[in-house]
Amino acid sequence: MNDSAGRRRARRFAIGTAAVLALAGMNGPWVYRVGSEEYHQYKINRPRYKAENGHWDIVQFPEEYRQDTIHAALLHTGKVLLVAGSGNNQKNFDKKRFDTRVWDPVKGTIKKIPTPKDLFCTGHTQLANGNLLIAGGTKRYEKLKGDVTKAGGLMIVHNENPDKPITLPAGTRFTGRENGKAFVSKDPVLVPRAKKVFDKKTGTYLRNDPGLGRIYVEAQRSGTRYETGTQDNYRIRGLTGLDARNTYGIAQKLALDKKDFQGIRDAFEFDPVAERYIKVDPMNEARWYPTLTTLSDGKVLSVSGLDDIGQLVPGKNEVFDPGTRKWSYTKKIRQFPTYPALFLMQNGKIFYSGSNAGYGPDDVGRDPGIWDVDSNEFTKLPGLSDPDRMETSGTVLLPPAQDEKYLVIGGGGVGESKLSSRRTRLIDLKAADPRFRDGPSLEKGTRYPQSSILPDDTVLVSGGSEDYRGRGDSNIRQARLYHPDSNSFTQVADPLVGRNYHSGSVLLPDGRVMFFGSDSLYGDRADTKPGKFEQRIEIYTPPYLYRKSRPALGGGPRTIARGASGTFTSRDAARIKKVRLIRPSASTHVTDVDQRSIALDFRTSGSRITVTVPKNRNLVQSGWYMLFADDRHGTPSKAQWVKVP
C-alpha cells in the first residue's frame, strides 16, 4: 500500500471517529449500548468463543402452544414432557384450563396433551417401565388475608366410638357450643374409630383414644363477625344417638387469615409412547409440593406436601407399587418441608440434603441426614454451612454416582426472606465420618440455582436470583461449570434469560441442556410492576459440541440387565475414554432427584465397545437411561437409549 493511499484511509478513519465522538457527545449512552451489544453479539458468536464457553439459543413456541411450564421430564422417546397445569394462574384454574405439551427438540414439533387435573406443583419420577409417575397437584389456590371473605380454618373431628368409623359428607354443619357460630365442611371426611388402650402389665382397660379426622370448614356468610377468637367444641348437625354423643369437632381460631394452597390425592402415569395420562389409584393423602423418590425395591416413596386443607402433611408418607398401581402408608411417621431433596443411596437408605422448596415449620425436618425408611431411624449429618438458608437451594449427586458425593448449591432463608447464600457444600457419604464441607463460593447469593449433570462429568450450574422470586430485578444471568475432579468452577457463556422460581433444566440426548420457566413476582427493579411468567425455552450448547468431531455410537442392544454386558459399534472406539449411563431428569422447583450419571466399565476391540452395567440395584435403578461414550477430550457421542430391567 502506497503512502497516499494510507493517508486517505487514515483520514477517512479520523473523520469516522470524529463523527462517532460527536454523536457520543449528544447521545453517548445510546451509542455505547448499541456498540456494546453489537460487539457482544460478535464476541459470543465467534467459533473460538463457543468452543471455550458454549452458546445459548432461545426457542419461542408459536403462540397457541405457549404455556407457563412448571414441570419438565425427558421421556425415553427423546421428547420432553412440559407440564403447566393451571400454571400459577388462578384464571386458568377457575376455567379448569390445565395444560401439558410434548415437545420434540429434534423435529421441533409440539403437541397439546389433554390434562385431567391441575398438575400444578405436582411430584414426579421416572418408572421402570418408562412411564412417568405424577402425583398430587392443586385443589385450591391460596387466598391472601385481604382476599378472604369468609372465616374458616382447620376442624379436628373426634370419634370416641371404638366399634366403628364415621363418615361425614361435604356440607356437614358444625356449631360452636360456646360461641354459637356455625361452619360448614368443604369436603367429606372419614374419621377412624377410637382405639382402646389397655395397661401393658395388667391388661386392664384404661380409656379410648379417639379417632381423628381433619377437615377444612368455612363460615356460611362473609364478614368479620363470624370469626372466632379461641378454641371451641363443636356439635355436628345430623348425628343422632351414640353418634351424636361420640362424635364432635374441636377448632382453634377460625378467622379471615391467609389460606394456603390445598393439594389433591390424584395420581397418574404418563405413557410416553401413547402420549397420554393414565389414571392410577389416588394417594391416601392429598399433596401439593411433594417429592417422589424411587426406593430399593422399585417402589416409589411420596413425601411431604400441603394437604386438602392447606396444612403440611403431618409426616404421613406413602409408597406406590408400580405392579398394583396402588398406594400404602409407610409404617412410621417422619415430617419434612415441601419438595425435600431425597436421594436413594447405594445401601438402600435415603439421603436428605436439607434442600427444600419452602412450606413447613422452620424447626421441623430441616436438618440434613440419612434416613432408614423401614426403621425410621434418622442420622443427622454435621458441618452444613448457612443451615438457615437451605430453602430454594439445589442438590445434585455428583458424577460418577458410584462416588456418592453430593453438591448443595446456594439457597435462601425461610419463606420470603431476603437472605441468600453464596455457599456450595460438599459431602462424601462413603467417608468413615461423613460431614459437609464448603466447596467453591458462588459470586452472588443464589436462590433457585439450576444444575444439570453433563456427559463429560461436569455439572452446569446456571440461573437463580439473589432475592425471593427475583424481587428487585435480582435474577442472576450467569452460568458456571463445576468440575468434581478439581472442586472448582469455570465461567462459561451467560444465559440470555433470567430464571428463578418455577424454573428448571433437563439434559437432552444430544448433550445439550434445556431450560424452562421462571415466575418473577415483579417486572422491574422498584418492585412496582407485576412480573410475567417466562414462557421461552432456552438451550445451552456446551463447549464440547463445538469441537471438530464427536464420537459415533450405535448398533447396540436396547436392554442390558444389571451385571450384564452389551456391545455397541463405533468407528471411534479406539478413542473412547469413558462411558456414562445417565438417568433422564424430572425437574421442578429446584428439585430433581432422578438425575444421576453412572460410570460403566468397558472394553474396546476394533469398532466395538462392550459395556458392563453395575450390579447394585440401588445405584442403577430399573428404567431407561441415556448411554454416552466420551473421547479423550471429553466430547460425548449422541446418547443411545438403554433399558435396565
XYZ file of C-alpha atoms in Angstrom:
645
model
C 0.000 0.000 0.000
C 1.494 3.394 -1.007
C 1.744 6.362 1.369
C -1.051 8.399 -0.295
C -3.491 5.516 -0.042
C -2.521 5.016 3.567
C -3.084 8.726 4.308
C -6.532 8.638 2.627
C -7.583 5.617 4.746
C -6.252 7.245 7.904
C -8.151 10.443 7.046
C -11.401 8.525 6.467
C -10.905 6.702 9.786
C -10.295 10.030 11.563
C -13.445 11.558 10.067
C -15.469 8.486 11.043
C -14.048 8.580 14.552
C -14.846 12.258 14.887
C -18.429 11.606 13.776
C -18.833 8.834 16.310
C -17.386 11.030 19.063
C -19.696 13.886 18.069
C -22.720 11.574 18.243
C -21.478 10.222 21.536
C -21.406 13.752 22.882
C -25.123 14.106 22.142
C -26.290 10.516 22.650
C -23.423 8.883 24.477
C -25.285 6.170 26.412
C -27.327 5.111 23.350
C -24.263 4.830 21.124
C -22.434 2.939 23.851
C -25.290 0.487 24.302
C -25.648 -0.167 20.562
C -21.928 -0.550 20.101
C -21.584 -2.754 23.177
C -24.455 -5.019 22.114
C -23.075 -5.411 18.599
C -19.652 -6.250 19.969
C -21.154 -8.662 22.500
C -23.040 -10.499 19.731
C -19.871 -10.609 17.634
C -17.887 -11.942 20.577
C -20.283 -14.711 21.698
C -20.792 -15.969 18.136
C -17.115 -16.434 17.301
C -16.207 -20.139 16.858
C -13.346 -19.877 19.324
C -15.574 -18.326 21.995
C -18.196 -21.062 21.543
C -15.531 -23.758 21.768
C -14.401 -22.316 25.115
C -17.711 -21.143 26.608
C -20.599 -22.755 24.758
C -23.619 -20.914 23.391
C -27.248 -20.113 24.325
C -30.219 -20.066 21.960
C -33.829 -19.105 22.653
C -36.710 -21.265 21.454
C -40.043 -19.473 21.190
C -43.044 -21.695 20.604
C -45.873 -20.493 18.342
C -48.323 -18.521 20.465
C -51.006 -21.212 20.550
C -48.538 -23.686 22.111
C -47.072 -21.424 24.783
C -47.725 -22.169 28.435
C -46.388 -21.459 31.911
C -44.249 -24.573 32.251
C -43.762 -25.627 35.883
C -42.506 -29.227 35.426
C -40.420 -30.954 32.770
C -39.226 -34.505 32.234
C -37.212 -36.187 29.491
C -39.063 -39.170 28.017
C -37.340 -42.269 26.605
C -38.715 -41.312 23.189
C -36.291 -38.365 23.251
C -39.181 -35.924 23.618
C -39.742 -33.612 26.574
C -42.903 -33.536 28.672
C -43.734 -29.946 29.671
C -46.431 -29.649 32.360
C -48.103 -26.415 33.396
C -51.413 -27.474 34.886
C -53.001 -24.101 35.645
C -49.506 -22.558 35.533
C -49.801 -20.495 38.728
C -52.654 -18.617 37.064
C -55.906 -18.642 39.006
C -57.902 -17.574 35.940
C -56.791 -20.819 34.264
C -57.683 -22.710 37.438
C -61.164 -21.207 37.649
C -61.780 -22.097 33.981
C -60.327 -25.612 34.534
C -57.789 -24.911 31.814
C -54.927 -27.295 32.531
C -52.047 -27.564 30.032
C -49.413 -30.109 29.032
C -47.166 -30.149 25.971
C -44.918 -32.765 24.415
C -42.018 -31.165 22.557
C -39.638 -32.910 20.169
C -36.358 -30.937 20.356
C -35.019 -32.652 17.213
C -38.000 -32.200 14.898
C -39.265 -29.061 16.645
C -42.825 -30.394 16.826
C -45.173 -29.558 19.711
C -48.294 -31.440 20.740
C -51.043 -30.428 23.156
C -51.948 -33.169 25.647
C -55.329 -33.344 27.428
C -54.589 -32.789 31.131
C -57.089 -34.402 33.529
C -56.363 -32.456 36.744
C -54.497 -29.372 37.862
C -50.986 -30.847 37.953
C -49.536 -27.504 39.035
C -46.997 -28.218 41.805
C -47.241 -31.985 41.471
C -44.496 -34.542 42.142
C -42.972 -36.853 39.518
C -40.375 -39.535 38.883
C -39.313 -41.995 36.185
C -40.738 -45.519 36.495
C -39.058 -48.778 35.478
C -41.495 -49.306 32.580
C -40.589 -45.946 31.050
C -43.725 -44.152 32.195
C -43.567 -41.059 34.359
C -45.394 -41.236 37.698
C -47.142 -37.960 38.536
C -48.886 -37.482 41.898
C -50.540 -34.530 43.623
C -51.313 -31.030 42.433
C -53.642 -28.149 43.197
C -57.131 -28.311 44.676
C -57.425 -24.650 45.671
C -55.301 -21.535 45.188
C -54.098 -19.594 48.195
C -56.037 -16.571 49.362
C -54.172 -13.649 50.892
C -55.577 -12.110 54.049
C -57.219 -9.192 52.267
C -58.947 -11.527 49.794
C -60.508 -13.863 52.378
C -64.194 -13.016 52.888
C -65.402 -15.999 54.944
C -63.874 -17.050 58.248
C -62.504 -20.571 58.147
C -59.780 -22.990 59.053
C -58.996 -26.442 60.401
C -61.588 -28.540 62.249
C -60.396 -31.702 64.034
C -63.232 -34.229 64.180
C -63.107 -36.690 67.114
C -64.744 -40.118 67.099
C -64.822 -41.800 70.525
C -66.671 -44.906 69.331
C -64.253 -47.882 69.292
C -66.673 -50.017 67.296
C -66.983 -48.153 64.008
C -65.565 -45.277 61.935
C -67.842 -42.476 60.799
C -68.065 -40.602 57.509
C -69.266 -37.001 57.343
C -70.298 -35.692 53.914
C -69.296 -32.365 52.399
C -71.625 -29.663 53.692
C -71.712 -31.007 57.251
C -72.574 -28.200 59.676
C -70.561 -27.611 62.873
C -71.964 -25.330 65.599
C -69.842 -23.998 68.465
C -71.071 -24.892 71.936
C -69.693 -21.671 73.439
C -69.627 -19.194 70.541
C -72.770 -20.465 68.815
C -71.264 -19.820 65.369
C -71.838 -22.246 62.509
C -69.312 -23.514 59.982
C -69.699 -25.887 57.038
C -67.232 -28.514 55.789
C -65.989 -28.216 52.209
C -65.249 -31.922 51.673
C -66.233 -35.326 53.052
C -64.118 -36.773 55.847
C -63.648 -40.326 57.154
C -62.990 -40.392 60.902
C -61.485 -43.722 62.088
C -62.884 -45.487 65.128
C -61.409 -44.928 68.561
C -58.585 -47.120 69.818
C -58.983 -48.995 73.093
C -55.968 -48.536 75.379
C -55.002 -51.190 77.960
C -52.381 -51.288 80.683
C -49.401 -53.183 79.252
C -48.663 -55.009 82.505
C -52.116 -55.906 83.828
C -54.200 -55.809 80.663
C -56.689 -53.541 82.426
C -58.760 -51.315 80.156
C -57.746 -47.661 80.601
C -59.521 -45.485 78.027
C -60.456 -44.899 74.427
C -58.163 -42.701 72.331
C -60.477 -41.035 69.818
C -60.015 -41.432 66.076
C -59.207 -38.099 64.441
C -60.188 -36.594 61.101
C -59.077 -33.245 59.657
C -61.385 -31.084 57.582
C -61.479 -27.506 56.326
C -64.585 -25.573 57.406
C -65.864 -22.168 56.419
C -68.495 -19.754 57.730
C -71.736 -19.698 55.780
C -71.636 -15.936 55.434
C -68.991 -13.287 54.860
C -67.787 -10.819 57.453
C -65.589 -10.398 60.496
C -68.427 -11.063 62.954
C -68.291 -14.749 62.037
C -64.661 -15.077 63.171
C -63.833 -16.941 66.370
C -61.023 -15.962 68.708
C -60.466 -19.066 70.807
C -60.797 -22.846 70.805
C -64.288 -24.271 70.983
C -66.033 -27.632 70.936
C -68.476 -28.079 68.035
C -71.686 -30.112 67.747
C -72.247 -31.873 64.434
C -75.603 -31.428 62.807
C -77.362 -34.529 61.501
C -75.961 -37.013 64.002
C -78.229 -38.800 66.464
C -77.954 -41.246 69.364
C -74.493 -42.682 70.077
C -73.014 -40.987 67.011
C -74.038 -37.583 68.334
C -72.502 -38.318 71.741
C -69.297 -39.878 70.426
C -68.540 -37.502 67.561
C -67.666 -33.820 67.860
C -65.332 -31.177 66.426
C -62.629 -29.050 68.018
C -61.264 -25.963 66.281
C -58.878 -23.228 67.267
C -59.279 -19.725 65.843
C -61.417 -19.659 62.675
C -60.642 -16.358 61.012
C -60.117 -14.314 57.872
C -56.389 -15.114 57.852
C -54.486 -16.103 54.715
C -55.463 -19.531 53.386
C -52.681 -21.646 51.876
C -52.815 -23.754 48.719
C -54.571 -27.101 49.014
C -53.425 -30.354 47.414
C -55.107 -33.253 45.609
C -54.763 -37.021 46.020
C -54.916 -37.816 42.294
C -52.102 -39.782 40.654
C -51.342 -40.657 37.033
C -48.789 -42.362 34.862
C -47.808 -40.572 31.679
C -47.235 -43.012 28.808
C -44.507 -41.592 26.506
C -45.485 -43.842 23.591
C -49.233 -43.261 23.646
C -48.567 -39.694 24.885
C -51.441 -39.682 27.344
C -52.174 -39.708 31.063
C -53.300 -42.976 32.682
C -55.188 -42.651 35.963
C -53.947 -44.842 38.834
C -55.243 -45.163 42.387
C -55.095 -41.868 44.291
C -52.721 -41.337 47.187
C -54.010 -41.707 50.728
C -53.021 -38.097 51.412
C -53.603 -35.027 49.281
C -50.270 -33.416 48.414
C -49.185 -30.091 46.915
C -45.355 -29.802 46.550
C -44.492 -33.483 47.221
C -41.242 -35.267 46.386
C -41.316 -38.714 44.737
C -38.223 -40.901 45.219
C -37.618 -44.444 43.929
C -36.790 -46.965 46.671
C -34.563 -50.042 46.678
C -37.390 -52.383 45.609
C -38.506 -50.156 42.731
C -41.491 -48.772 44.603
C -41.876 -45.002 44.857
C -41.905 -43.020 48.096
C -44.163 -39.935 48.275
C -43.165 -37.433 50.956
C -44.479 -34.113 52.314
C -46.761 -31.591 50.610
C -49.706 -29.443 51.673
C -52.883 -31.476 52.142
C -56.503 -30.876 51.144
C -56.977 -28.296 53.886
C -53.724 -26.440 53.241
C -51.804 -27.958 56.151
C -48.387 -29.612 55.865
C -48.969 -33.373 55.660
C -48.131 -34.474 59.229
C -45.378 -36.935 58.395
C -47.676 -39.487 56.771
C -45.507 -40.829 53.957
C -46.668 -43.453 51.483
C -45.383 -45.802 48.804
C -46.606 -46.512 45.260
C -46.351 -50.088 43.975
C -45.918 -49.977 40.161
C -47.151 -53.582 39.959
C -50.532 -52.958 41.564
C -50.623 -49.207 40.914
C -51.783 -48.721 44.492
C -50.503 -46.714 47.482
C -49.837 -47.765 51.077
C -48.591 -45.860 54.125
C -45.099 -46.407 55.477
C -45.007 -47.867 58.991
C -43.552 -44.786 60.654
C -44.158 -41.028 60.523
C -41.464 -38.508 59.568
C -42.088 -34.919 58.536
C -40.160 -32.796 56.046
C -40.689 -29.366 54.466
C -42.214 -29.425 50.983
C -40.214 -30.710 47.982
C -37.435 -32.179 50.161
C -34.348 -33.341 48.232
C -34.343 -37.099 48.919
C -31.906 -39.423 47.115
C -31.636 -43.224 47.152
C -28.226 -44.292 48.453
C -26.294 -47.401 47.421
C -27.098 -49.049 50.767
C -30.842 -48.585 50.205
C -31.229 -45.723 52.692
C -32.307 -42.177 51.795
C -30.024 -39.135 51.873
C -31.753 -35.839 52.742
C -29.540 -32.873 51.899
C -31.682 -30.279 53.672
C -32.688 -28.654 50.370
C -36.402 -27.935 50.088
C -38.826 -25.582 48.371
C -40.433 -23.904 51.334
C -43.632 -24.634 53.199
C -43.283 -26.102 56.673
C -42.213 -25.104 60.206
C -38.710 -23.662 60.412
C -37.808 -26.076 63.221
C -39.171 -29.382 61.871
C -37.463 -31.641 59.319
C -34.813 -29.125 58.317
C -31.675 -30.977 59.438
C -29.838 -32.985 56.744
C -29.226 -36.642 57.381
C -29.544 -40.291 56.381
C -32.993 -41.851 56.730
C -33.766 -45.544 57.025
C -37.374 -45.598 55.815
C -38.099 -49.091 57.232
C -36.912 -48.410 60.773
C -37.495 -44.636 60.589
C -34.031 -44.115 62.097
C -32.597 -40.722 61.076
C -28.895 -39.918 61.477
C -28.102 -36.218 61.311
C -25.096 -35.095 59.270
C -22.910 -32.272 60.666
C -20.978 -29.388 59.133
C -23.612 -27.707 56.942
C -22.845 -24.012 56.453
C -25.672 -21.466 56.207
C -28.143 -24.033 57.595
C -30.814 -21.329 57.893
C -30.609 -20.674 54.128
C -31.498 -24.056 52.666
C -34.877 -23.241 51.147
C -34.680 -22.995 47.340
C -31.166 -24.487 47.362
C -30.228 -27.105 44.783
C -28.690 -30.531 45.373
C -27.017 -32.769 42.809
C -25.442 -36.232 43.012
C -22.021 -35.605 41.507
C -20.746 -37.805 38.677
C -19.875 -40.577 38.732
C -22.673 -41.709 41.046
C -20.512 -44.545 42.415
C -18.520 -41.972 44.427
C -21.690 -40.968 46.344
C -20.630 -37.339 46.665
C -23.212 -34.545 46.651
C -23.034 -30.821 45.954
C -25.520 -28.477 47.663
C -25.797 -25.101 45.930
C -26.899 -21.735 47.338
C -30.320 -21.326 48.926
C -32.261 -18.729 50.884
C -33.956 -18.028 54.188
C -37.301 -19.466 55.203
C -40.326 -18.026 53.398
C -39.957 -14.645 51.719
C -36.666 -13.877 53.457
C -34.200 -11.620 51.670
C -31.315 -13.813 52.841
C -29.495 -15.880 50.233
C -26.328 -17.969 50.351
C -23.152 -17.871 48.234
C -22.089 -21.226 49.655
C -21.715 -24.552 47.986
C -21.372 -27.538 50.308
C -19.879 -30.948 49.581
C -20.429 -34.222 51.353
C -18.872 -37.648 50.767
C -21.281 -40.289 52.033
C -18.651 -43.010 51.637
C -16.370 -41.335 54.169
C -15.953 -43.021 57.546
C -17.471 -39.982 59.260
C -19.390 -38.043 56.584
C -19.792 -34.314 57.149
C -20.384 -31.274 54.985
C -17.526 -29.011 53.980
C -17.612 -25.874 51.895
C -16.898 -26.004 48.184
C -16.083 -23.027 45.950
C -18.240 -19.975 46.611
C -20.722 -18.542 44.162
C -20.243 -14.956 43.041
C -23.628 -13.966 44.474
C -26.092 -15.298 46.998
C -28.277 -17.576 44.878
C -31.775 -18.951 45.289
C -33.243 -21.374 42.682
C -29.922 -22.439 41.039
C -30.371 -24.943 38.209
C -27.898 -27.830 37.971
C -27.561 -30.411 35.203
C -25.090 -33.287 35.019
C -23.263 -33.376 31.674
C -21.810 -36.478 29.955
C -18.228 -35.239 30.484
C -18.684 -35.412 34.300
C -19.042 -31.658 34.772
C -22.161 -30.041 36.226
C -23.741 -26.995 34.610
C -24.917 -24.513 37.284
C -26.959 -21.629 35.960
C -29.576 -19.014 36.781
C -31.343 -18.303 40.034
C -31.864 -14.977 41.774
C -30.407 -13.164 44.759
C -33.823 -12.450 46.276
C -37.141 -14.233 46.704
C -38.706 -14.847 43.265
C -36.416 -12.336 41.579
C -37.524 -9.324 43.606
C -35.672 -6.132 42.795
C -34.713 -7.440 39.356
C -32.253 -9.772 41.097
C -32.082 -12.589 38.516
C -28.557 -13.925 38.020
C -27.685 -14.297 34.341
C -24.548 -16.354 34.864
C -23.511 -19.933 34.160
C -20.634 -21.987 35.529
C -19.280 -25.490 35.003
C -18.446 -27.315 38.215
C -15.545 -29.773 37.932
C -15.782 -32.526 40.577
C -12.196 -33.660 39.962
C -10.744 -30.253 40.883
C -13.617 -28.937 43.038
C -13.712 -25.736 41.039
C -15.937 -23.594 38.832
C -15.127 -22.236 35.399
C -17.164 -19.459 33.858
C -18.988 -20.149 30.587
C -21.297 -18.115 28.372
C -24.014 -16.159 30.182
C -27.644 -17.179 29.612
C -29.914 -14.737 27.804
C -32.962 -15.272 30.028
C -33.318 -14.822 33.786
C -34.609 -17.868 35.685
C -35.899 -18.003 39.260
C -38.970 -19.614 40.872
C -40.783 -22.294 38.803
C -37.810 -22.908 36.527
C -35.731 -25.982 35.766
C -33.269 -27.671 33.423
C -33.085 -31.002 31.581
C -30.163 -32.724 29.818
C -31.130 -33.722 26.256
C -29.927 -36.894 24.440
C -27.675 -34.865 22.121
C -25.720 -33.423 25.089
C -27.394 -30.007 25.145
C -29.349 -28.655 28.132
C -32.885 -27.264 28.024
C -34.039 -24.555 30.469
C -37.675 -23.689 31.118
C -39.906 -21.455 33.246
C -39.383 -18.563 35.676
C -42.045 -16.786 37.671
C -40.889 -13.398 38.965
C -43.122 -11.531 41.397
C -42.239 -8.204 39.817
C -41.101 -6.957 36.438
C -38.901 -4.043 37.488
C -36.153 -3.135 39.941
C -38.505 -0.996 42.044
C -40.983 -3.873 42.509
C -43.890 -1.810 41.199
C -44.859 -3.704 38.036
C -46.222 -7.273 38.127
C -43.915 -9.959 36.807
C -44.618 -12.007 33.702
C -44.137 -15.768 33.520
C -41.208 -16.682 31.258
C -42.592 -18.921 28.509
C -39.469 -19.089 26.353
C -37.259 -22.147 26.368
C -33.505 -21.681 26.224
C -30.982 -24.242 25.024
C -27.367 -24.297 26.167
C -24.889 -25.980 23.839
C -21.783 -26.870 25.913
C -18.246 -26.231 24.607
C -17.714 -29.932 23.849
C -20.182 -29.730 20.936
C -18.117 -27.062 19.151
C -15.079 -29.292 18.725
C -14.171 -30.779 15.363
C -15.994 -34.070 15.736
C -17.886 -36.155 18.245
C -17.512 -39.924 18.553
C -20.101 -42.137 16.899
C -22.079 -44.742 18.836
C -24.755 -47.142 17.645
C -25.795 -50.692 16.918
C -26.184 -51.908 20.485
C -28.893 -53.691 22.474
C -31.962 -51.857 23.777
C -31.873 -53.766 27.071
C -28.962 -54.610 29.386
C -29.532 -56.260 32.768
C -27.617 -55.253 35.876
C -24.328 -57.154 35.956
C -24.617 -57.935 32.237
C -22.810 -56.533 29.197
C -23.823 -55.116 25.842
C -21.785 -54.398 22.713
C -22.123 -51.233 20.605
C -20.395 -50.224 17.406
C -18.282 -47.134 16.815
C -15.736 -46.196 14.210
C -14.161 -44.148 17.024
C -13.923 -46.991 19.534
C -10.167 -46.598 19.931
C -10.516 -43.039 21.235
C -13.278 -43.667 23.755
C -12.080 -42.941 27.295
C -15.223 -43.305 29.385
C -18.842 -44.414 29.154
C -21.682 -42.985 31.231
C -25.242 -44.169 31.873
C -27.367 -41.095 32.705
C -30.885 -41.311 34.117
C -33.288 -38.807 32.496
C -34.415 -35.817 34.531
C -37.770 -34.977 36.081
C -37.309 -31.390 37.233
C -39.314 -28.808 39.190
C -38.804 -26.234 41.962
C -35.010 -26.800 42.082
C -35.774 -30.463 42.786
C -34.569 -33.275 40.517
C -33.778 -36.410 42.488
C -33.838 -38.601 39.366
C -30.732 -37.412 37.548
C -27.566 -39.449 38.093
C -24.567 -40.392 35.955
C -23.164 -43.906 36.414
C -19.691 -44.903 35.245
C -19.616 -48.131 33.203
C -16.683 -50.486 32.823
C -15.954 -51.037 29.137
C -13.505 -52.595 26.707
C -12.902 -51.946 23.017
C -11.998 -54.209 20.122
C -11.770 -52.827 16.642
C -15.004 -50.938 16.047
C -16.793 -52.477 19.028
C -17.342 -51.168 22.560
C -18.568 -53.617 25.183
C -20.007 -52.033 28.322
C -20.955 -53.640 31.643
C -23.725 -52.360 33.927
C -23.029 -52.435 37.709
C -24.935 -54.996 39.779
C -26.177 -52.712 42.581
C -29.904 -52.031 42.017
C -29.752 -49.007 44.337
C -27.078 -47.479 42.139
C -28.708 -48.478 38.846
C -32.445 -48.283 39.353
C -34.658 -50.052 36.836
C -35.724 -47.935 33.881
C -34.500 -46.168 30.751
C -31.105 -44.452 30.546
C -29.055 -42.435 28.095
C -25.744 -44.143 27.234
C -22.966 -41.678 26.295
C -19.408 -42.503 25.172
C -16.783 -39.746 25.631
C -13.464 -39.358 23.842
C -10.211 -38.202 25.432
C -11.229 -34.548 25.020
C -14.495 -35.081 26.881
C -16.606 -34.865 23.732
C -19.643 -37.154 24.087
C -21.447 -39.192 21.486
C -25.143 -38.750 20.978
C -26.953 -40.907 23.502
C -28.233 -44.399 22.857
C -31.331 -45.288 24.876
C -30.859 -48.397 27.017
C -33.350 -50.034 29.362
C -32.189 -51.666 32.586
C -34.904 -54.166 33.690
